[in-house]
Amino acid sequence: MNSSIENKFSATADELNRLVVFIGGFDPRGARYYHQLMRSESEKQHGFLEKIFYKVGQRNKISETEGMAGRHSQWLIESSSSLKKSSSDFIFFDWHDEVQKNWTEKRWSVFFQAIYTYVAIFKSKKWLTPIRLQARYTLWTLMYPLAYALLVIVLGLGIGVFFSSKTESASGAVSVCLCFLGLALWGGLALDRYIHVSWLLRILNFAHSSSLKKSPVLDERIDAMAQELAQGVQQARWREVVIVGFSVGSVQAVKLTAALRTKLAAAQSSTHSSGPGSQGEVNLLTLGNCIPLFGLFPGAGDFRRSLRDVAQDRQVYWADISSPSDSVCFGMCDVVGLSLREDGVKFARESSGPESAASGVGKKVGQWGLNPQAMCSPRFHKLFLPETYRWLRRNKMRMHFQYLMAGEIAGAYDYFELLTCPGSLRDYIEKKLVR
């Protein structure tokens, strides 16, 4: 197999010893948007740090197989200061074409689809209780579109009933009610342009629909990328591989990590290799994760199995950086425990035997496994002036994207330093972000 990834990086392999594979969220915008975002935000970060300079290189099209020419993109990220200089290769794993297939343009249709989604959620209500206990603000946010839609309908009907009471004929009263209901619905859709209710519903709808049907194209793409990465790890082409999943992309990142570890384990078993890269350590970094939402629905069994595999894999270092102030994600909570449902209960029972007790790792292994090994808050309130942070809290979409953006003042969380830090990702996170 011709490896486009290998060809792209071979010229600079001596200097670039970290590979970052980034998987974005449920966003129809592709690599061009995220490349421009990284370039502009890294310049802002340099603007107030001054001591560190970030440079984002030119975007190039790559592919992991000949059959997907030009699908993914690659660029270089560099950081330099008076004391050190480091850089990382950055692969943008492109799945925005699959997002577009599931992206409903008409907002009224988004709300209509949400009826089936909320029915499915309430059928799984027994699994909402632990979410309410650990991430109640996120649960409120997930229910907020439903409350918004009901409020608009009640408001329209209420005003309609008030004015229809002054109409003598029954048909006239009904017409008045329908007229005001229509106006209320139109106003609700217009207001949605500013409060992004349909954005939340699109994520909810996709979580539901992806549990009901598989995506062969995306699954094949993940498998092909895992195969290419496995070859690179075995050849020790990079010091470390970091798979980054942002938002809904955290779900795909878990799948890619599980697929990569499966291939590495199979290769090690078949070759009995013990040389450089044979252990196949993999770093998984999730930012603003939405994992429990996708594990909620009964049909998501395949995903829960991948999550369980990653959770108990000793060759994976998983760090989750998700803010409790970001009500669209599951920050600082038991991500795996909230996701596994009955699979997790069964796993806990099976793992509580003598083998688990003899592992010496403790109770956590017997329940959910080792991962995530680090759960950190980016402490966004430390990155902004109070006035700006108050504005940020009111804008859910903007807050959710803050993981990929610059702040106003220097703080512990720096997305660009996180990607380009010298040494290992584990050392950087545990020294700078873990509290």
CSV table of C-alpha atoms in Angstrom, one decimal:
chain,number,residue,atom,x,y,z
A,1,MET,CA,0.0,0.0,0.0
A,2,ASN,CA,1.3,3.4,-0.9
A,3,SER,CA,1.3,5.6,2.2
A,4,SER,CA,0.6,9.2,1.5
A,5,ILE,CA,1.0,10.0,5.2
A,6,GLU,CA,4.5,8.6,5.2
A,7,ASN,CA,5.4,10.4,2.0
A,8,LYS,CA,4.2,13.8,3.4
A,9,PHE,CA,6.2,13.5,6.6
A,10,SER,CA,9.3,11.6,5.6
A,11,ALA,CA,11.2,14.8,4.7
A,12,THR,CA,10.9,16.3,8.1
A,13,ALA,CA,10.7,13.1,10.3
A,14,ASP,CA,14.0,14.0,12.1
A,15,GLU,CA,12.5,17.2,13.6
A,16,LEU,CA,8.9,16.3,13.8
A,17,ASN,CA,8.5,13.6,16.4
A,18,ARG,CA,4.9,14.0,17.5
A,19,LEU,CA,1.9,13.3,15.3
A,20,VAL,CA,-1.4,14.9,16.2
A,21,VAL,CA,-4.6,13.5,14.5
A,22,PHE,CA,-7.4,15.9,15.1
A,23,ILE,CA,-11.1,14.9,14.7
A,24,GLY,CA,-13.5,17.8,14.8
A,25,GLY,CA,-17.1,17.9,16.0
A,26,PHE,CA,-20.5,17.6,14.2
A,27,ASP,CA,-19.7,20.5,11.9
A,28,PRO,CA,-20.3,20.7,8.1
A,29,ARG,CA,-17.2,23.0,7.8
A,30,GLY,CA,-14.1,21.1,6.8
A,31,ALA,CA,-10.3,21.4,7.1
A,32,ARG,CA,-10.1,24.9,5.5
A,33,TYR,CA,-12.2,26.5,8.3
A,34,TYR,CA,-10.3,24.8,11.1
A,35,HIS,CA,-6.9,25.6,9.5
A,36,GLN,CA,-7.9,29.3,9.3
A,37,LEU,CA,-9.2,29.1,12.9
A,38,MET,CA,-5.9,27.7,14.2
A,39,ARG,CA,-3.8,30.2,12.3
A,40,SER,CA,-5.8,33.3,13.4
A,41,GLU,CA,-6.2,32.1,17.1
A,42,SER,CA,-2.5,31.1,17.4
A,43,GLU,CA,-1.6,34.7,16.4
A,44,LYS,CA,-3.9,36.0,19.1
A,45,GLN,CA,-2.3,33.7,21.6
A,46,HIS,CA,1.1,35.0,20.7
A,47,GLY,CA,-0.2,38.6,20.9
A,48,PHE,CA,-0.6,38.5,24.7
A,49,LEU,CA,2.0,35.8,25.6
A,50,GLU,CA,4.8,37.6,23.6
A,51,LYS,CA,7.4,35.1,24.9
A,52,ILE,CA,6.1,32.2,22.8
A,53,PHE,CA,5.6,32.5,19.0
A,54,TYR,CA,3.3,30.0,17.2
A,55,LYS,CA,3.4,29.4,13.5
A,56,VAL,CA,0.8,27.3,11.5
A,57,GLY,CA,2.1,26.1,8.2
A,58,GLN,CA,0.4,25.7,4.8
A,59,ARG,CA,-2.5,23.2,4.5
A,60,ASN,CA,-1.8,20.2,2.2
A,61,LYS,CA,-4.2,17.5,1.1
A,62,ILE,CA,-3.2,13.9,2.0
A,63,SER,CA,-4.9,10.5,2.0
A,64,GLU,CA,-4.3,7.3,3.9
A,65,THR,CA,-5.2,5.2,0.9
A,66,GLU,CA,-5.2,5.6,-2.8
A,67,GLY,CA,-9.0,5.3,-2.8
A,68,MET,CA,-9.5,8.5,-0.8
A,69,ALA,CA,-7.2,10.9,-2.5
A,70,GLY,CA,-7.4,14.4,-1.0
A,71,ARG,CA,-9.7,13.4,1.8
A,72,HIS,CA,-7.6,14.4,4.8
A,73,SER,CA,-5.4,17.4,5.3
A,74,GLN,CA,-2.0,18.1,7.0
A,75,TRP,CA,-0.1,21.1,8.3
A,76,LEU,CA,2.7,21.9,10.6
A,77,ILE,CA,2.5,23.6,13.9
A,78,GLU,CA,5.6,25.2,15.4
A,79,SER,CA,6.2,27.0,18.7
A,80,SER,CA,9.4,28.9,19.6
A,81,SER,CA,10.7,30.9,22.5
A,82,SER,CA,14.0,32.1,23.7
A,83,LEU,CA,14.5,28.8,25.5
A,84,LYS,CA,13.1,26.2,23.2
A,85,LYS,CA,11.6,25.3,19.8
A,86,SER,CA,9.3,22.5,19.1
A,87,SER,CA,6.8,21.4,16.4
A,88,SER,CA,4.2,18.8,15.6
A,89,ASP,CA,2.7,17.3,12.5
A,90,PHE,CA,-1.1,17.9,12.4
A,91,ILE,CA,-3.5,15.7,10.5
A,92,PHE,CA,-7.1,16.9,10.2
A,93,PHE,CA,-9.2,13.7,10.0
A,94,ASP,CA,-11.9,14.8,7.6
A,95,TRP,CA,-15.4,13.5,8.1
A,96,HIS,CA,-17.4,16.6,7.3
A,97,ASP,CA,-18.9,14.9,4.2
A,98,GLU,CA,-20.6,12.4,6.6
A,99,VAL,CA,-21.7,15.3,8.7
A,100,GLN,CA,-23.3,17.0,5.7
A,101,LYS,CA,-25.3,13.8,5.0
A,102,ASN,CA,-26.8,14.1,8.4
A,103,TRP,CA,-27.1,17.9,8.5
A,104,THR,CA,-30.7,19.0,8.1
A,105,GLU,CA,-30.7,22.5,6.6
A,106,LYS,CA,-34.4,23.4,7.4
A,107,ARG,CA,-34.7,24.2,11.0
A,108,TRP,CA,-38.4,23.2,11.2
A,109,SER,CA,-37.3,19.8,10.1
A,110,VAL,CA,-34.6,19.7,12.8
A,111,PHE,CA,-37.3,20.4,15.4
A,112,PHE,CA,-39.6,17.7,13.9
A,113,GLN,CA,-36.8,15.1,14.0
A,114,ALA,CA,-36.1,16.0,17.6
A,115,ILE,CA,-39.6,14.7,18.6
A,116,TYR,CA,-38.3,11.1,17.9
A,117,THR,CA,-35.0,11.9,19.6
A,118,TYR,CA,-36.7,13.0,22.8
A,119,VAL,CA,-39.0,10.0,22.8
A,120,ALA,CA,-35.9,7.8,22.7
A,121,ILE,CA,-34.3,9.8,25.5
A,122,PHE,CA,-37.2,9.4,27.8
A,123,LYS,CA,-37.4,5.7,27.0
A,124,SER,CA,-33.9,5.5,28.5
A,125,LYS,CA,-34.8,7.7,31.4
A,126,LYS,CA,-33.3,5.3,34.0
A,127,TRP,CA,-29.9,6.2,32.6
A,128,LEU,CA,-30.5,9.9,32.9
A,129,THR,CA,-30.4,9.8,36.7
A,130,PRO,CA,-26.6,9.4,37.0
A,131,ILE,CA,-26.2,12.1,34.4
A,132,ARG,CA,-28.4,14.4,36.5
A,133,LEU,CA,-26.3,13.7,39.5
A,134,GLN,CA,-23.0,14.3,37.9
A,135,ALA,CA,-23.7,16.7,35.0
A,136,ARG,CA,-27.0,18.4,35.7
A,137,TYR,CA,-26.1,21.6,33.8
A,138,THR,CA,-25.4,19.5,30.7
A,139,LEU,CA,-28.7,17.6,31.2
A,140,TRP,CA,-30.6,20.9,31.5
A,141,THR,CA,-28.9,22.1,28.3
A,142,LEU,CA,-30.0,19.0,26.5
A,143,MET,CA,-33.6,19.5,27.7
A,144,TYR,CA,-33.5,23.3,27.0
A,145,PRO,CA,-34.5,23.0,23.3
A,146,LEU,CA,-37.6,21.0,24.3
A,147,ALA,CA,-38.5,23.6,26.9
A,148,TYR,CA,-37.9,26.3,24.3
A,149,ALA,CA,-40.2,24.7,21.7
A,150,LEU,CA,-43.0,24.1,24.3
A,151,LEU,CA,-42.7,27.7,25.5
A,152,VAL,CA,-43.1,29.0,22.0
A,153,ILE,CA,-46.1,26.8,21.4
A,154,VAL,CA,-47.8,27.7,24.7
A,155,LEU,CA,-47.0,31.4,24.2
A,156,GLY,CA,-48.5,31.4,20.7
A,157,LEU,CA,-51.6,29.5,21.8
A,158,GLY,CA,-52.1,31.6,24.9
A,159,ILE,CA,-52.0,34.8,23.0
A,160,GLY,CA,-54.3,33.3,20.4
A,161,VAL,CA,-56.8,32.1,23.0
A,162,PHE,CA,-56.8,35.6,24.6
A,163,PHE,CA,-57.6,37.4,21.3
A,164,SER,CA,-59.9,34.6,20.0
A,165,SER,CA,-62.2,35.1,23.0
A,166,LYS,CA,-63.3,38.4,21.5
A,167,THR,CA,-64.3,36.6,18.3
A,168,GLU,CA,-68.0,35.5,18.1
A,169,SER,CA,-67.7,32.6,15.6
A,170,ALA,CA,-65.9,29.3,16.4
A,171,SER,CA,-64.2,29.3,13.0
A,172,GLY,CA,-62.9,32.8,13.5
A,173,ALA,CA,-61.6,31.9,17.0
A,174,VAL,CA,-59.7,28.9,15.5
A,175,SER,CA,-58.3,31.1,12.8
A,176,VAL,CA,-57.0,33.6,15.3
A,177,CYS,CA,-55.4,30.9,17.4
A,178,LEU,CA,-53.7,29.4,14.4
A,179,CYS,CA,-52.5,32.8,13.2
A,180,PHE,CA,-50.9,33.6,16.5
A,181,LEU,CA,-49.4,30.1,16.8
A,182,GLY,CA,-47.9,30.6,13.4
A,183,LEU,CA,-46.5,33.9,14.3
A,184,ALA,CA,-45.0,32.5,17.5
A,185,LEU,CA,-43.4,29.6,15.6
A,186,TRP,CA,-42.0,32.0,13.0
A,187,GLY,CA,-40.6,34.2,15.8
A,188,GLY,CA,-39.1,31.2,17.6
A,189,LEU,CA,-37.3,30.1,14.4
A,190,ALA,CA,-36.0,33.6,13.8
A,191,LEU,CA,-34.7,33.8,17.4
A,192,ASP,CA,-33.0,30.5,16.9
A,193,ARG,CA,-30.4,32.3,14.7
A,194,TYR,CA,-29.1,33.9,17.8
A,195,ILE,CA,-29.5,31.3,20.6
A,196,HIS,CA,-28.6,28.2,18.5
A,197,VAL,CA,-31.3,25.9,19.7
A,198,SER,CA,-31.2,24.0,16.4
A,199,TRP,CA,-27.5,23.5,16.7
A,200,LEU,CA,-28.0,21.6,20.0
A,201,LEU,CA,-30.8,19.6,18.4
A,202,ARG,CA,-28.7,18.6,15.4
A,203,ILE,CA,-26.2,17.1,17.8
A,204,LEU,CA,-28.9,15.3,19.7
A,205,ASN,CA,-30.5,14.0,16.5
A,206,PHE,CA,-27.2,12.8,15.2
A,207,ALA,CA,-26.5,11.0,18.5
A,208,HIS,CA,-29.8,9.2,18.2
A,209,SER,CA,-29.6,8.4,14.5
A,210,SER,CA,-26.0,7.1,14.7
A,211,SER,CA,-27.2,4.6,17.3
A,212,LEU,CA,-29.8,3.3,14.9
A,213,LYS,CA,-27.7,2.9,11.8
A,214,LYS,CA,-24.1,2.4,11.0
A,215,SER,CA,-21.9,4.5,8.8
A,216,PRO,CA,-19.9,2.1,6.7
A,217,VAL,CA,-18.0,5.0,4.9
A,218,LEU,CA,-16.9,6.5,8.2
A,219,ASP,CA,-16.1,3.1,9.8
A,220,GLU,CA,-13.9,2.2,6.8
A,221,ARG,CA,-12.2,5.6,7.0
A,222,ILE,CA,-11.4,5.1,10.6
A,223,ASP,CA,-10.1,1.6,10.0
A,224,ALA,CA,-7.9,2.8,7.1
A,225,MET,CA,-6.4,5.6,9.2
A,226,ALA,CA,-5.8,3.2,12.1
A,227,GLN,CA,-3.9,0.9,9.7
A,228,GLU,CA,-1.6,3.7,8.5
A,229,LEU,CA,-1.0,4.9,12.0
A,230,ALA,CA,-0.2,1.4,13.2
A,231,GLN,CA,2.5,1.1,10.5
A,232,GLY,CA,4.0,4.4,11.5
A,233,VAL,CA,4.1,3.5,15.2
A,234,GLN,CA,5.7,0.1,14.5
A,235,GLN,CA,8.4,1.9,12.4
A,236,ALA,CA,8.9,4.4,15.3
A,237,ARG,CA,8.4,7.3,12.8
A,238,TRP,CA,7.0,9.6,15.6
A,239,ARG,CA,7.9,9.9,19.3
A,240,GLU,CA,4.2,9.7,20.1
A,241,VAL,CA,0.9,9.7,18.5
A,242,VAL,CA,-1.8,12.0,19.9
A,243,ILE,CA,-5.4,11.5,18.8
A,244,VAL,CA,-7.5,14.6,19.6
A,245,GLY,CA,-11.3,14.5,19.6
A,246,PHE,CA,-13.2,17.7,19.9
A,247,SER,CA,-16.9,17.7,20.9
A,248,VAL,CA,-18.7,15.0,18.9
A,249,GLY,CA,-15.3,14.2,17.4
A,250,SER,CA,-14.4,12.7,20.8
A,251,VAL,CA,-16.7,9.8,19.9
A,252,GLN,CA,-14.9,9.2,16.6
A,253,ALA,CA,-11.5,9.6,18.4
A,254,VAL,CA,-12.4,6.8,20.9
A,255,LYS,CA,-13.3,4.6,17.9
A,256,LEU,CA,-10.0,5.4,16.1
A,257,THR,CA,-8.0,4.8,19.3
A,258,ALA,CA,-9.7,1.4,19.8
A,259,ALA,CA,-9.1,0.4,16.2
A,260,LEU,CA,-5.4,1.5,16.3
A,261,ARG,CA,-4.7,-0.4,19.5
A,262,THR,CA,-6.4,-3.5,18.1
A,263,LYS,CA,-4.1,-3.4,15.1
A,264,LEU,CA,-1.0,-2.7,17.2
A,265,ALA,CA,-1.8,-5.6,19.5
A,266,ALA,CA,-2.4,-7.9,16.6
A,267,ALA,CA,0.9,-6.9,15.0
A,268,GLN,CA,2.9,-7.4,18.2
A,269,SER,CA,1.3,-10.8,18.8
A,270,SER,CA,2.1,-12.0,15.3
A,271,THR,CA,5.7,-10.7,15.2
A,272,HIS,CA,6.6,-11.1,18.9
A,273,SER,CA,8.4,-7.8,18.5
A,274,SER,CA,9.9,-6.0,21.5
A,275,GLY,CA,11.7,-3.2,19.6
A,276,PRO,CA,11.0,0.5,19.5
A,277,GLY,CA,7.3,1.3,19.0
A,278,SER,CA,6.3,-2.4,19.4
A,279,GLN,CA,4.3,-1.6,22.6
A,280,GLY,CA,2.3,0.9,20.6
A,281,GLU,CA,1.5,3.5,23.3
A,282,VAL,CA,-1.2,5.8,22.1
A,283,ASN,CA,-2.3,9.2,23.6
A,284,LEU,CA,-6.0,10.1,23.4
A,285,LEU,CA,-7.0,13.7,24.2
A,286,THR,CA,-10.7,14.6,24.3
A,287,LEU,CA,-11.7,18.3,24.5
A,288,GLY,CA,-15.3,19.2,25.4
A,289,ASN,CA,-16.4,15.6,25.1
A,290,CYS,CA,-19.9,14.5,24.3
A,291,ILE,CA,-19.3,10.8,24.9
A,292,PRO,CA,-22.1,9.9,27.4
A,293,LEU,CA,-24.7,11.4,25.1
A,294,PHE,CA,-23.7,8.9,22.4
A,295,GLY,CA,-23.5,6.0,24.8
A,296,LEU,CA,-27.0,6.8,26.1
A,297,PHE,CA,-29.1,5.2,23.4
A,298,PRO,CA,-29.6,1.4,23.4
A,299,GLY,CA,-28.4,0.9,19.9
A,300,ALA,CA,-24.9,2.3,20.6
A,301,GLY,CA,-23.6,-1.1,21.7
A,302,ASP,CA,-20.6,-1.1,19.3
A,303,PHE,CA,-19.5,2.3,20.5
A,304,ARG,CA,-19.8,1.3,24.2
A,305,ARG,CA,-17.6,-1.8,23.4
A,306,SER,CA,-14.9,0.4,21.9
A,307,LEU,CA,-15.1,2.8,24.8
A,308,ARG,CA,-14.8,-0.1,27.2
A,309,ASP,CA,-11.7,-1.4,25.4
A,310,VAL,CA,-10.0,2.0,25.6
A,311,ALA,CA,-11.0,2.4,29.2
A,312,GLN,CA,-9.1,-0.8,30.2
A,313,ASP,CA,-6.2,-0.6,27.8
A,314,ARG,CA,-2.9,0.0,29.7
A,315,GLN,CA,-1.2,1.2,26.5
A,316,VAL,CA,-3.5,4.2,26.1
A,317,TYR,CA,-3.0,7.4,28.0
A,318,TRP,CA,-6.3,9.2,27.9
A,319,ALA,CA,-6.7,12.7,29.2
A,320,ASP,CA,-10.0,14.5,29.1
A,321,ILE,CA,-10.1,18.3,29.2
A,322,SER,CA,-13.7,19.5,29.5
A,323,SER,CA,-15.1,22.4,31.4
A,324,PRO,CA,-18.1,22.3,33.7
A,325,SER,CA,-18.9,25.8,32.5
A,326,ASP,CA,-19.3,24.4,29.0
A,327,SER,CA,-22.9,23.1,29.4
A,328,VAL,CA,-22.8,21.3,26.0
A,329,CYS,CA,-20.1,18.8,27.2
A,330,PHE,CA,-19.6,16.4,30.0
A,331,GLY,CA,-16.9,18.1,32.1
A,332,MET,CA,-15.2,16.6,35.2
A,333,CYS,CA,-17.6,13.6,35.5
A,334,ASP,CA,-17.3,9.9,35.2
A,335,VAL,CA,-17.3,9.9,31.4
A,336,VAL,CA,-17.0,6.1,31.0
A,337,GLY,CA,-19.4,5.2,33.8
A,338,LEU,CA,-22.1,7.5,32.4
A,339,SER,CA,-21.7,5.9,29.0
A,340,LEU,CA,-21.6,2.1,29.5
A,341,ARG,CA,-25.1,1.6,30.7
A,342,GLU,CA,-25.9,-2.1,31.2
A,343,ASP,CA,-22.6,-3.0,29.4
A,344,GLY,CA,-20.8,-1.2,32.2
A,345,VAL,CA,-22.7,-3.1,34.9
A,346,LYS,CA,-21.9,-6.4,33.2
A,347,PHE,CA,-18.2,-5.4,32.8
A,348,ALA,CA,-18.0,-4.4,36.5
A,349,ARG,CA,-19.4,-7.8,37.5
A,350,GLU,CA,-17.0,-9.7,35.2
A,351,SER,CA,-14.0,-7.6,36.3
A,352,SER,CA,-14.5,-8.1,40.0
A,353,GLY,CA,-13.1,-11.6,40.0
A,354,PRO,CA,-9.7,-12.9,41.2
A,355,GLU,CA,-7.9,-11.7,38.0
A,356,SER,CA,-8.9,-8.2,38.6
A,357,ALA,CA,-8.1,-8.3,42.3
A,358,ALA,CA,-4.6,-9.6,41.5
A,359,SER,CA,-3.9,-6.9,39.1
A,360,GLY,CA,-2.7,-4.6,41.9
A,361,VAL,CA,-4.3,-1.5,40.2
A,362,GLY,CA,-7.1,-1.2,42.7
A,363,LYS,CA,-10.9,-0.8,42.6
A,364,LYS,CA,-10.9,1.5,39.6
A,365,VAL,CA,-9.7,-1.3,37.3
A,366,GLY,CA,-12.4,-3.6,38.6
A,367,GLN,CA,-15.1,-1.1,37.7
A,368,TRP,CA,-14.3,0.9,34.6
A,369,GLY,CA,-10.6,0.4,33.8
A,370,LEU,CA,-7.6,2.8,33.9
A,371,ASN,CA,-8.8,5.5,31.5
A,372,PRO,CA,-9.2,8.4,31.4
A,373,GLN,CA,-6.1,8.7,33.5
A,374,ALA,CA,-6.4,12.5,33.7
A,375,MET,CA,-9.5,14.7,33.9
A,376,CYS,CA,-8.8,18.4,33.8
A,377,SER,CA,-10.7,21.6,33.6
A,378,PRO,CA,-9.3,24.2,31.2
A,379,ARG,CA,-10.4,26.9,33.8
A,380,PHE,CA,-11.7,29.2,31.1
A,381,HIS,CA,-12.6,31.8,33.8
A,382,LYS,CA,-8.9,32.3,34.3
A,383,LEU,CA,-8.3,33.1,30.6
A,384,PHE,CA,-10.6,36.1,30.4
A,385,LEU,CA,-11.5,39.3,32.0
A,386,PRO,CA,-14.7,39.1,34.1
A,387,GLU,CA,-16.8,41.1,31.5
A,388,THR,CA,-15.7,38.9,28.6
A,389,TYR,CA,-16.2,35.7,30.6
A,390,ARG,CA,-19.8,36.7,31.4
A,391,TRP,CA,-20.5,37.2,27.7
A,392,LEU,CA,-18.9,33.9,27.0
A,393,ARG,CA,-21.1,32.1,29.5
A,394,ARG,CA,-24.2,33.4,27.7
A,395,ASN,CA,-23.0,32.1,24.3
A,396,LYS,CA,-23.1,28.3,24.4
A,397,MET,CA,-21.6,27.8,21.0
A,398,ARG,CA,-18.8,30.2,21.5
A,399,MET,CA,-18.0,28.7,24.9
A,400,HIS,CA,-17.9,25.2,23.4
A,401,PHE,CA,-15.3,26.3,20.7
A,402,GLN,CA,-13.0,27.9,23.3
A,403,TYR,CA,-11.0,24.7,23.6
A,404,LEU,CA,-9.5,25.5,20.1
A,405,MET,CA,-9.2,29.3,20.6
A,406,ALA,CA,-7.0,31.8,22.3
A,407,GLY,CA,-7.9,33.5,25.6
A,408,GLU,CA,-7.4,37.1,26.7
A,409,ILE,CA,-4.9,36.5,29.4
A,410,ALA,CA,-2.2,33.9,30.1
A,411,GLY,CA,-3.4,30.8,32.0
A,412,ALA,CA,-2.7,27.1,32.5
A,413,TYR,CA,-4.6,26.0,29.4
A,414,ASP,CA,-3.0,26.8,26.0
A,415,TYR,CA,-4.3,24.7,23.2
A,416,PHE,CA,-1.3,25.5,20.9
A,417,GLU,CA,1.3,24.8,23.6
A,418,LEU,CA,-0.5,21.6,24.4
A,419,LEU,CA,-0.1,20.3,20.8
A,420,THR,CA,3.5,21.4,20.4
A,421,CYS,CA,5.0,21.0,23.9
A,422,PRO,CA,8.4,19.3,24.0
A,423,GLY,CA,8.6,16.0,25.9
A,424,SER,CA,5.6,13.8,26.3
A,425,LEU,CA,1.9,14.9,26.4
A,426,ARG,CA,1.5,13.0,29.6
A,427,ASP,CA,4.3,15.0,31.4
A,428,TYR,CA,2.9,18.3,30.1
A,429,ILE,CA,-0.7,17.6,31.2
A,430,GLU,CA,0.3,16.2,34.6
A,431,LYS,CA,2.7,19.1,35.4
A,432,LYS,CA,0.6,21.9,34.1
A,433,LEU,CA,-3.1,20.9,34.1
A,434,VAL,CA,-3.7,18.2,36.6
A,435,ARG,CA,-4.7,19.6,40.0
